[in-house]
Short mmCIF file of C-alpha atoms and ligand atoms in Angstrom, two decimals:
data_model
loop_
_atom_site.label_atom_id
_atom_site.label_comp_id
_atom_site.label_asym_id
_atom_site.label_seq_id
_atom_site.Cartn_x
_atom_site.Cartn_y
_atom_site.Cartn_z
CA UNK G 1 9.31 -43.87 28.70
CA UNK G 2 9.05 -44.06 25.34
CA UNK G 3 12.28 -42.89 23.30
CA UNK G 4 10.04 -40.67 20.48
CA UNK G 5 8.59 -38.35 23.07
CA UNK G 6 11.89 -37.24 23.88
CA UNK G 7 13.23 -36.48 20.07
CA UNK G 8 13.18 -33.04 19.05
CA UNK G 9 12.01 -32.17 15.71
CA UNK G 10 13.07 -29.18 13.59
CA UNK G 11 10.90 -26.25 14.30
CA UNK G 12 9.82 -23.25 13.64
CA UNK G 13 7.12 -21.51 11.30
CA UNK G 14 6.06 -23.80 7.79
CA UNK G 15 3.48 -21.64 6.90
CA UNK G 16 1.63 -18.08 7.22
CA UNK G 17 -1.62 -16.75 6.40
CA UNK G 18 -2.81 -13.53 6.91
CA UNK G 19 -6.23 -11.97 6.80
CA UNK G 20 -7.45 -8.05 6.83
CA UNK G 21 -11.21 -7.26 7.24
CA UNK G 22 -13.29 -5.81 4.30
CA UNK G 23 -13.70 -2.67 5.13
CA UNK G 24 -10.92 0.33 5.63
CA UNK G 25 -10.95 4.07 6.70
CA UNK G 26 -8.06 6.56 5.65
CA UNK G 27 -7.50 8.45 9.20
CA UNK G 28 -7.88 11.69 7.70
CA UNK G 29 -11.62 10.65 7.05
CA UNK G 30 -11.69 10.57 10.92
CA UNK G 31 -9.90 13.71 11.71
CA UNK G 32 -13.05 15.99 10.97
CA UNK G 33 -15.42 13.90 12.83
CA UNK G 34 -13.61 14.12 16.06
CA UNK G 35 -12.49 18.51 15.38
CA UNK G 36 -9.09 17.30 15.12
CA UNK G 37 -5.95 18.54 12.61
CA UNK G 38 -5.22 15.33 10.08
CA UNK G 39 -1.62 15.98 10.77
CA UNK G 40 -1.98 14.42 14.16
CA UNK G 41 -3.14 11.59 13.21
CA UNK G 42 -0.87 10.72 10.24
CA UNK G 43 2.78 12.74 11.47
CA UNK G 44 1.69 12.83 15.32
CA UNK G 45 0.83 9.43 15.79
CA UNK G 46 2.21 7.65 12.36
CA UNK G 47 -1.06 6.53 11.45
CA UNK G 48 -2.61 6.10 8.03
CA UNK G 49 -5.66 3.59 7.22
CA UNK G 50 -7.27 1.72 9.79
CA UNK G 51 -9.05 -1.58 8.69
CA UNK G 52 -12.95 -2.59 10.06
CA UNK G 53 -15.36 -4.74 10.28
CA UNK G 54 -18.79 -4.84 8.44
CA UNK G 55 -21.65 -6.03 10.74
CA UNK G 56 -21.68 -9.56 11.30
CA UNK G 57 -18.20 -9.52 10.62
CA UNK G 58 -15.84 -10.39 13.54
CA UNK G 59 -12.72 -11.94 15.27
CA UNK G 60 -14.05 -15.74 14.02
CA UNK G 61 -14.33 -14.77 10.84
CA UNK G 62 -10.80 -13.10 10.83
CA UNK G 63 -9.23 -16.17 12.75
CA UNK G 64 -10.09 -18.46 10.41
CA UNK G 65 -9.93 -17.43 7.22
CA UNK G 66 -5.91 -16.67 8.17
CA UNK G 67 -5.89 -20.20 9.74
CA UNK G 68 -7.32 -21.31 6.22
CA UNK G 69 -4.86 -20.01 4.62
CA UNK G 70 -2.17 -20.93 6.42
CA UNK G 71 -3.25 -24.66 6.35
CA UNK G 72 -3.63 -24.67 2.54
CA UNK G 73 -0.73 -23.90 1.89
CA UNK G 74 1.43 -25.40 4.61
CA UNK G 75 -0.09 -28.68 2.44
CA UNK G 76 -0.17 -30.94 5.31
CA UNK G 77 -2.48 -33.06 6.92
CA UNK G 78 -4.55 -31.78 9.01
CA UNK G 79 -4.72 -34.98 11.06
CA UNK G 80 -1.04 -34.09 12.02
CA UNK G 81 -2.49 -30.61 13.73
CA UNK G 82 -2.13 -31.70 17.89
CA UNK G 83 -2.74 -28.19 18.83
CA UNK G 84 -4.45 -25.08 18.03
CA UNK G 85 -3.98 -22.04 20.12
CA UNK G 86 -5.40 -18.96 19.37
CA UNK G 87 -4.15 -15.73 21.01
CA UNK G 88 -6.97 -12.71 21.62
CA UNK G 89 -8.10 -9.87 23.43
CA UNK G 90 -11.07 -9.95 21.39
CA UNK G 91 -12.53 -12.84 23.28
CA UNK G 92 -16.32 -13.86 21.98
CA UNK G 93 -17.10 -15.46 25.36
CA UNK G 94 -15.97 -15.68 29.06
CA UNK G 95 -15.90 -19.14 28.92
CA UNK G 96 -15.84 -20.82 25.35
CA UNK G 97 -12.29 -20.06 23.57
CA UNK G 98 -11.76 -18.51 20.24
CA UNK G 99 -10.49 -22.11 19.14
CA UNK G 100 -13.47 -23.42 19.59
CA UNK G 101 -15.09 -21.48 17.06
CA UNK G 102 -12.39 -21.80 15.06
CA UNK G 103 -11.92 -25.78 15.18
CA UNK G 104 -15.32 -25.98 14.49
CA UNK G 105 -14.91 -23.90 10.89
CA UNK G 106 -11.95 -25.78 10.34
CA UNK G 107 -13.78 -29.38 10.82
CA UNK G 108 -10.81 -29.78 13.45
CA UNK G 109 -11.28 -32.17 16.37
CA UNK G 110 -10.43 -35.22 17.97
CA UNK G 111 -6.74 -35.63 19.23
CA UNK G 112 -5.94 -31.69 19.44
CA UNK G 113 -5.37 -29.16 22.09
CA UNK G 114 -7.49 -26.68 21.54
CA UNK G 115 -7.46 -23.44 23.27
CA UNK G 116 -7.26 -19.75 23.83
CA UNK G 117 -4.47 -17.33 25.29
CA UNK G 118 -5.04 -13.90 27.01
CA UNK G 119 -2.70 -11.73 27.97
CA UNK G 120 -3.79 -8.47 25.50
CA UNK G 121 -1.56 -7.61 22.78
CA UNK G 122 1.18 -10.41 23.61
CA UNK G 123 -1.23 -13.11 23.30
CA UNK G 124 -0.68 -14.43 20.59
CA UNK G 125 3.11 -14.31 20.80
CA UNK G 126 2.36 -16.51 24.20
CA UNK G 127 0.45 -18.97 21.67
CA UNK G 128 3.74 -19.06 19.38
CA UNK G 129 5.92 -20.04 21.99
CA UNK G 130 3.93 -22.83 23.71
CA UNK G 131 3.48 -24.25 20.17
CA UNK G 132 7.44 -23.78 19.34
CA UNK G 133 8.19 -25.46 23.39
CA UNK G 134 5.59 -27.96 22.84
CA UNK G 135 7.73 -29.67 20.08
CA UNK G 136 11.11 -28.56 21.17
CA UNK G 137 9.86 -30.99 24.49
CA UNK G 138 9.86 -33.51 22.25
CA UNK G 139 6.02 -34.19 23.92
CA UNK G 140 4.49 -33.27 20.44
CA UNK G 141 6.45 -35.64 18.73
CA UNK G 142 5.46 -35.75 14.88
CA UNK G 143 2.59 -33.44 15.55
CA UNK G 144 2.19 -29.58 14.16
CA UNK G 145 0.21 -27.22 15.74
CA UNK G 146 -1.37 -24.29 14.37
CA UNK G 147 -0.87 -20.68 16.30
CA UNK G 148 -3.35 -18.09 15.40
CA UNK G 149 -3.18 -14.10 16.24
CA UNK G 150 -6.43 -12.33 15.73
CA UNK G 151 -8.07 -8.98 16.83
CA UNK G 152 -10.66 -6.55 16.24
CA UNK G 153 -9.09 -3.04 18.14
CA UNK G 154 -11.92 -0.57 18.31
CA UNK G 155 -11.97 2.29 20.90
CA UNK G 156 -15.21 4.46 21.83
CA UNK G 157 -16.20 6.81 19.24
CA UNK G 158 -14.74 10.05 20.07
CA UNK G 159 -11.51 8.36 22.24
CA UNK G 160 -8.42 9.39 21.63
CA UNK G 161 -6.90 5.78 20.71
CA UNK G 162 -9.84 5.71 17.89
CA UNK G 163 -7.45 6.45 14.57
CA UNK G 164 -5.33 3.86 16.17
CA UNK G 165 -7.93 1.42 15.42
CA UNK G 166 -7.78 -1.56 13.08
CA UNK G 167 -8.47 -5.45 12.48
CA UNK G 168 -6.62 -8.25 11.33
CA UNK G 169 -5.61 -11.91 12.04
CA UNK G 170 -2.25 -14.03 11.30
CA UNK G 171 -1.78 -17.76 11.36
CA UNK G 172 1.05 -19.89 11.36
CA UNK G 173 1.49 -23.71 11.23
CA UNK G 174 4.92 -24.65 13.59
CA UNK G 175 6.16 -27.48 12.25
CA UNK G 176 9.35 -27.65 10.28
CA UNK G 177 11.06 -23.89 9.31
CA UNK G 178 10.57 -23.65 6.04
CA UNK G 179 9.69 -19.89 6.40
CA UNK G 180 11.67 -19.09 9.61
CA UNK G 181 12.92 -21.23 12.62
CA UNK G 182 12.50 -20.10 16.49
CA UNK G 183 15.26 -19.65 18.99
CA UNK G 184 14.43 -21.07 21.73
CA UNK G 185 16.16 -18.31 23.90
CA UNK G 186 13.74 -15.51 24.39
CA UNK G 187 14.09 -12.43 26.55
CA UNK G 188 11.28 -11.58 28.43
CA UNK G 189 10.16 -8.84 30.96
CA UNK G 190 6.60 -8.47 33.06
CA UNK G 191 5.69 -5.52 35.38
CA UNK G 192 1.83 -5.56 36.89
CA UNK G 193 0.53 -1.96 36.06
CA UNK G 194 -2.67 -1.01 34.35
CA UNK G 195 -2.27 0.75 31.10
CA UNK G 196 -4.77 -0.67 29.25
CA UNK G 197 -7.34 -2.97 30.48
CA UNK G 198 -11.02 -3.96 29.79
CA UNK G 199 -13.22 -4.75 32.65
CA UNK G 200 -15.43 -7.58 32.25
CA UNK G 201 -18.67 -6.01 30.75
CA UNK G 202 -17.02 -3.32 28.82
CA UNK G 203 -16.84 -2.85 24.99
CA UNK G 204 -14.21 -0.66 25.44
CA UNK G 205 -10.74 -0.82 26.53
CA UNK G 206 -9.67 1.84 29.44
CA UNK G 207 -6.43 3.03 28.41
CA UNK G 208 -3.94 5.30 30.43
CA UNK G 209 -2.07 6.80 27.17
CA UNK G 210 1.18 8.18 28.89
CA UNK G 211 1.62 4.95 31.13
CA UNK G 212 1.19 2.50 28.16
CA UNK G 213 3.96 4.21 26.65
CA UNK G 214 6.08 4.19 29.46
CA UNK G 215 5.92 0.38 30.36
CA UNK G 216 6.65 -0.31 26.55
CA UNK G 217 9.00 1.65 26.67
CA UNK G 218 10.35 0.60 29.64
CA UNK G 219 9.88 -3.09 28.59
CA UNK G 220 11.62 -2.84 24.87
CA UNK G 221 14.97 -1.30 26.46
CA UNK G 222 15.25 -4.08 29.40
CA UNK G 223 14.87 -6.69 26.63
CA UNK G 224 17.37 -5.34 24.08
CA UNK G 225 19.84 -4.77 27.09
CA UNK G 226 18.97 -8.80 27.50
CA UNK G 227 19.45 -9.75 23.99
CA UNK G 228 22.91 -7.55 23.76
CA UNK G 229 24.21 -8.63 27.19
CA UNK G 230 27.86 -8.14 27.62
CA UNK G 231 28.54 -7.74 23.99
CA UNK G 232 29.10 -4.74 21.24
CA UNK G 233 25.06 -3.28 20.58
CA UNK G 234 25.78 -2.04 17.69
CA UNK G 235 27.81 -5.55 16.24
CA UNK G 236 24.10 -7.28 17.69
CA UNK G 237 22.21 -4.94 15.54
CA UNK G 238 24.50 -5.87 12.53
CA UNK G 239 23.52 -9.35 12.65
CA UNK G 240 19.71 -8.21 12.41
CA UNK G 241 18.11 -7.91 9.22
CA UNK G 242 14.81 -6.53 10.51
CA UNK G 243 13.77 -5.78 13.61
CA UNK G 244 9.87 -6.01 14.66
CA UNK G 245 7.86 -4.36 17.04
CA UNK G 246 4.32 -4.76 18.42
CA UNK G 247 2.88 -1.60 16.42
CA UNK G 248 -0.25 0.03 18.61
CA UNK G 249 0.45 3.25 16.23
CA UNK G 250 3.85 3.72 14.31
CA UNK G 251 5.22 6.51 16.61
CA UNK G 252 5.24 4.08 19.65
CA UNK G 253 7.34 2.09 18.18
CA UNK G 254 9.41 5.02 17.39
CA UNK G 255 9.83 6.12 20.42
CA UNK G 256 10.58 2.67 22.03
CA UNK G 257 13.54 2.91 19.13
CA UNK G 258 14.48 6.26 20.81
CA UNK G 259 14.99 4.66 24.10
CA UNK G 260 16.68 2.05 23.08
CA UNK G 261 19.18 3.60 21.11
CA UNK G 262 19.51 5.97 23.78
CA UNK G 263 20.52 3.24 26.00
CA UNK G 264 22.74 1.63 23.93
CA UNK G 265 24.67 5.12 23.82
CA UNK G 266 23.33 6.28 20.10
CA UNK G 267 23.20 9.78 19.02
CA UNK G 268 20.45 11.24 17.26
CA UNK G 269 21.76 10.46 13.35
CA UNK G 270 22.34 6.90 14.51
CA UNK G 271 18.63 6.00 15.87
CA UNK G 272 16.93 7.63 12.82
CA UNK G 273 19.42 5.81 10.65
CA UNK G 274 18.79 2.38 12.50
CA UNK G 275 14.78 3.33 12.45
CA UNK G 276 14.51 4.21 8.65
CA UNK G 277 16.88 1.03 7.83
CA UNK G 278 15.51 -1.88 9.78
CA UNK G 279 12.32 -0.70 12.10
CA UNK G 280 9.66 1.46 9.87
CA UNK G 281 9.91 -0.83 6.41
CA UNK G 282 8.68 -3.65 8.24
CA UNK G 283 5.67 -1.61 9.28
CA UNK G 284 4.25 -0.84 5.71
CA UNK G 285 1.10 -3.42 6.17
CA UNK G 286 0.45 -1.99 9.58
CA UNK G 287 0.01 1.54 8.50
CA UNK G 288 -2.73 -0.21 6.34
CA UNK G 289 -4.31 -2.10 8.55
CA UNK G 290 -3.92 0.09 11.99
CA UNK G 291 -3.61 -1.93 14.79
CA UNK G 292 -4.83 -5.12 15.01
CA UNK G 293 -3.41 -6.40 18.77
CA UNK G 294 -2.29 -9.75 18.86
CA UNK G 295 -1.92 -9.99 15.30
CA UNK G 296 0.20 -6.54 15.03
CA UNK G 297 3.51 -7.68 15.55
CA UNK G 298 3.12 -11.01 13.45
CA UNK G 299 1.72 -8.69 10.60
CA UNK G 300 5.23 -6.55 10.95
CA UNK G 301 7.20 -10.02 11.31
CA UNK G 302 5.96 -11.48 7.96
CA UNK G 303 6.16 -8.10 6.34
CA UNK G 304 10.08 -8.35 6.99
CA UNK G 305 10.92 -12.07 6.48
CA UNK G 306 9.19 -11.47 2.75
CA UNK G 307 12.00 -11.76 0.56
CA UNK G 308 14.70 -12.67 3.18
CA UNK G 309 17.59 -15.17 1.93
CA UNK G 310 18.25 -18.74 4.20
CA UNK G 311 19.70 -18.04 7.50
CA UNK G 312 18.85 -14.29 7.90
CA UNK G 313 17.97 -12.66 11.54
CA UNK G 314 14.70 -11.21 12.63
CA UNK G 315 14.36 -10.01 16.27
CA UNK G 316 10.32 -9.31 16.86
CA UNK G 317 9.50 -7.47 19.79
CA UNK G 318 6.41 -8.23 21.92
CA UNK G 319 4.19 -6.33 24.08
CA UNK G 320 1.13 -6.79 26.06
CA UNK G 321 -0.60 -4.28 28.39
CA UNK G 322 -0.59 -5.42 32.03
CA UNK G 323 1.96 -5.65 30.90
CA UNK G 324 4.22 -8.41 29.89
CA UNK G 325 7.27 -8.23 26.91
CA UNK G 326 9.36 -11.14 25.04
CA UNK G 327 11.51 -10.41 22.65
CA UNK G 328 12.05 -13.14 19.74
CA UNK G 329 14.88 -14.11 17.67
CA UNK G 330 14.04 -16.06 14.41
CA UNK G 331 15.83 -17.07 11.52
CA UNK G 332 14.96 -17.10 7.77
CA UNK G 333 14.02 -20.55 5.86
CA UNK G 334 14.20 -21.74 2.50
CA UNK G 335 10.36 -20.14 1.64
CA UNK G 336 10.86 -17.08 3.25
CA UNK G 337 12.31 -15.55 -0.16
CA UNK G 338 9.22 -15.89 -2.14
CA UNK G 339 6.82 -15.01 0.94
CA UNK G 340 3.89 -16.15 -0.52
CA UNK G 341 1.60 -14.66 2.21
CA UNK G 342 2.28 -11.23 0.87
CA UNK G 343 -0.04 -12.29 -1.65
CA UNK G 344 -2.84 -12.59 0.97
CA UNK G 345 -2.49 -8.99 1.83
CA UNK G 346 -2.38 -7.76 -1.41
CA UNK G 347 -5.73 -9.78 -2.35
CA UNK G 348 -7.49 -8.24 0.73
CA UNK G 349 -6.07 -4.68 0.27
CA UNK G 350 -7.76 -5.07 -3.40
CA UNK G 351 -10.90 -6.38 -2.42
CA UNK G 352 -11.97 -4.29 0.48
CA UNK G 353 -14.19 -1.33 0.11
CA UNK G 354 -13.40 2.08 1.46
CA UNK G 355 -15.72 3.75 3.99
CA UNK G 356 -15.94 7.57 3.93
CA UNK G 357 -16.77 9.42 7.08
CA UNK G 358 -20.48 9.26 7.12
CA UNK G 359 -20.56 5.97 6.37
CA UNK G 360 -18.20 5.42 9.42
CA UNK G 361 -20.32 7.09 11.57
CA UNK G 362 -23.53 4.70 10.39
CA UNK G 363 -21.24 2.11 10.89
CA UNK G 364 -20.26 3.29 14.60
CA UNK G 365 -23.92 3.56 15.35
CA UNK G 366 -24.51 -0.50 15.76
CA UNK G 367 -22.79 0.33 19.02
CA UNK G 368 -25.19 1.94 20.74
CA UNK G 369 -27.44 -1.22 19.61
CA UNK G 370 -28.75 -0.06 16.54
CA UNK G 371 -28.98 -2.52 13.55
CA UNK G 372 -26.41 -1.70 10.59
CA UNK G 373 -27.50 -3.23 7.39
CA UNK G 374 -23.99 -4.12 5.41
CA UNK G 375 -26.06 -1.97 2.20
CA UNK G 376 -26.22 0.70 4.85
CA UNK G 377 -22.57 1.33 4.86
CA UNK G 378 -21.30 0.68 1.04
CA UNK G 379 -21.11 -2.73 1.38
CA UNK G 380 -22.17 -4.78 -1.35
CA UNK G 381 -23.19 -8.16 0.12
CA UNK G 382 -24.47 -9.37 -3.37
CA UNK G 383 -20.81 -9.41 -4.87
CA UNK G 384 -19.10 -9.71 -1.26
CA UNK G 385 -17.74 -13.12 -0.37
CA UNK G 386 -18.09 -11.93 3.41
CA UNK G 387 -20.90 -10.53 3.42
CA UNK G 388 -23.20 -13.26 4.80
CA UNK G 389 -20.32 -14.44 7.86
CA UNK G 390 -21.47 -14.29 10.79
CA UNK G 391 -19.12 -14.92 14.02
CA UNK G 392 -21.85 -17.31 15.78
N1 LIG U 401 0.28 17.92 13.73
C1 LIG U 401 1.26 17.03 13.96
N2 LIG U 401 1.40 16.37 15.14
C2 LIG U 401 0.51 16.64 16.10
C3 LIG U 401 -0.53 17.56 15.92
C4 LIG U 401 -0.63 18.23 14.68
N3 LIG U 401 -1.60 19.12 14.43
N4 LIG U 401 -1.25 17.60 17.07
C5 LIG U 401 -0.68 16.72 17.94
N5 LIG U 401 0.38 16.14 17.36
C6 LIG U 401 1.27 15.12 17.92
C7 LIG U 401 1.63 15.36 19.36
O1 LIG U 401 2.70 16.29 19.47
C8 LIG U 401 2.01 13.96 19.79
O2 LIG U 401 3.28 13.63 19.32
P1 LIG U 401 4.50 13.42 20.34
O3 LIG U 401 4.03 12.42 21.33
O4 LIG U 401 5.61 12.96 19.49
O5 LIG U 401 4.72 14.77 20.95
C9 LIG U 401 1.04 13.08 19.01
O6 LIG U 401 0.54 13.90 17.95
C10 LIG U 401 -0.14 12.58 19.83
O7 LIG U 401 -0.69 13.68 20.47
P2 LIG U 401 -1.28 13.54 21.94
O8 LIG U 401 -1.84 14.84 22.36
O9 LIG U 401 -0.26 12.88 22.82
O10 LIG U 401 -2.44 12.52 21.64
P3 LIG U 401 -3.60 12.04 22.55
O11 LIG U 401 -3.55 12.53 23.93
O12 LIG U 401 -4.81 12.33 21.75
O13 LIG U 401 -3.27 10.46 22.66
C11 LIG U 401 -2.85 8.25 21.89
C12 LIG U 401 -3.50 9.60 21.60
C13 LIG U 401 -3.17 7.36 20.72
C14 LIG U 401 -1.35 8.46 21.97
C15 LIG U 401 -3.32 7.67 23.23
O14 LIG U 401 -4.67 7.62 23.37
C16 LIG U 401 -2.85 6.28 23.41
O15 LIG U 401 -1.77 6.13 23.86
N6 LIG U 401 -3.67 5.25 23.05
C17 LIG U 401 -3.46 3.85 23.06
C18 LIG U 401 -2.12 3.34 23.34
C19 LIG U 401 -2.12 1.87 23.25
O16 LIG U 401 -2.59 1.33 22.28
N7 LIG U 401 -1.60 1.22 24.30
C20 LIG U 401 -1.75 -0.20 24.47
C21 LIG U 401 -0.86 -1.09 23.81
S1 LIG U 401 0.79 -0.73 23.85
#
């Protein structure tokens, strides 16, 4: 056996990119549509834009425009890239993964594993890890690989998860941690239930509501009580600067705080203290975006390691329906100060074009098979650098 393939390099995320669709909705555009109060949407469920997709405008394009960026300015070669794994739930075909489509953008082939993983919203956490264990093994030797989280969340018109909706895609080379290394202790928790599924065939997801907040629920306080152990919660939560959740809708996550803290013992001042300090600032590009799946807790984790000093704590929190949970510790690198890749979301926020309700509702109506020209719905395609994309 040859010595190499048992070194283990330094690892951990070199580089993000991050991509939002060109379209976005404020929720309270949506409220009227469906005879609802605003308030719901923006105090009862913590919601506040939710980003879309113009026709011909989809989970490829979104995938690899954040892969892109991450790639450019990770500044390696891309000859060193041995694996690309993208994590969905937006899957394009039953057979074909997302990384084939986006290899084939990316002009990436030859000596790379190249693949897809399922497993809804915790996809592309899965993804993360193999690419973090795949070097730690030592079996990728000098090799990077390039993890990609990108979804397009849409709901039936008129269902009760639609101002939850949203879009967006994040990339990450692992290689060496400039922005943050990965510990490889994780603490992970699976139950088989159905809160949210979608059968083969569907355009939809089938969500049970109260159940899906349940299992997360359920899932986020078994692995905090992991992570803490035997030891002091409150002297774990002091080494934490931020701490990350998968964000469906911002009060989710608050509530999953509620049960935690209620575990740990916490009165009521304590768990909106420990919320308003170190959960709901890293969730300021999610109430922008609206969910976006896979991608929704990496959005929230490079919100929060923005700015961070070398050697600083992140714990991100991961949950997908069916369900399964893993809860992450990383660590601050030397880049993660100037977080570059805020820059990406403050280029798409600029550029993308806001949708009122009627032209929602024109834009809604390619799902019942009608053709939606981009002009149809504001879009300017002349002026629009995605206006021509087209996922196949
Ligand atoms: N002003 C302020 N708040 C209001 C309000 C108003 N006029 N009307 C309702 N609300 C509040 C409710 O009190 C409730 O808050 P609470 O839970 O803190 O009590 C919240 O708004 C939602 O109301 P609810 O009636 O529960 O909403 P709903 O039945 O329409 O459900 C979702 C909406 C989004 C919660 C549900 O469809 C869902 O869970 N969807 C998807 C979940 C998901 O993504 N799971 C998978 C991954 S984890």
């Amino acid at each position: 056996m040859s010595t190499a393939a048992t070194a283990t390099p330094p690892t951990g995320i070199a580089s993000i990119g991050l991509h939002l669709p060109p379209l976005s909705m404020p929720v309270t555009e949506l409220a009227p549509l469906r005879g609802q109060d605003p308030m719901k949407y923006t105090h009862g469920l913590g919601c506040e834009t939710m980003s879309l997709c113009p026709p011909d405008y989809g989970v490829v394009e979104l995938a690899t425009e954040a892969a892109r960026r991450a790639i450019a300015r990770w500044g390696g070669d891309t000859e060193r890239i041995g694996m690309l794994a993208v994590g969905t739930e937006t899957a394009v075909d039953m057979s074909r993964p997302l990384s084939a489509w986006v290899a084939d953008r990316l002009g990436l082939k030859g000596a790379v594993r190249s693949y897809e993983v399922k497993h809804a919203c915790y996809g592309g956490t899965l993804a993360l890890r193999q690419a973090a264990e795949w070097r730690l093994s030592g079996a990728a030797q000098d090799q990077a690989a390039l993890v990609v989280a990108a979804d397009v969340a849409l709901y039936e018109p008129g269902d009760p998860g639609e101002p939850t909706q949203g879009a967006g895609a994040v990339a990450m080379v692992i290689d060496e941690p400039r922005v943050a290394s990965i510990d490889p202790v994780s603490y992970a928790w699976s139950e088989p239930e159905f809160d949210f599924w979608r059968p083969i065939g569907d355009s939809y997801p089938s969500v049970d509501g109260a159940l899906s907040l349940d299992c997360y629920k359920r899932a986020a306080e078994n692995c905090f009580k992991a992570l803490v152990g035997k030891r002091n919660p409150e002297e774990v939560l002091s080494e934490l600067a931020a701490i990350c959740f998968h964000v469906p809708f911002p009060k989710m996550v608050r509530k999953a705080v509620d049960q935690i803290g209620e575990f740990f013992g916490f009165g009521a001042e304590r768990i909106e203290q420990l919320y308003a300090d170190k959960v709901s600032p890293t969730m300021v590009w999610n109430r922008l975006c609206g969910n976006a799946y896979t991608a929704s807790l990496w959005i929230s984790v490079a919100n929060a390691l923005e700015g961070l000093a070398v050697g600083q704590r992140v714990a991100a929190f991961s949950y997908g329906s069916g369900f399964g949970a893993e809860l992450l510790m990383l660590e601050s690198g030397t880049e993660a100060s100037a977080g570059i890749w805020a820059k990406d979301i403050e280029a798409d926020l600029t550029a993308r074009e806001q949708l009122d309700g009627a032209a929602y509702t024109r834009l809604r109506a390619q799902d019942d098979g009608k053709t939606i020209l981009a002009e149809e719905i504001g879009l300017d395609v002349a002026t629009s650098r995605f206006g021509k994309a087209s996922s196949r």
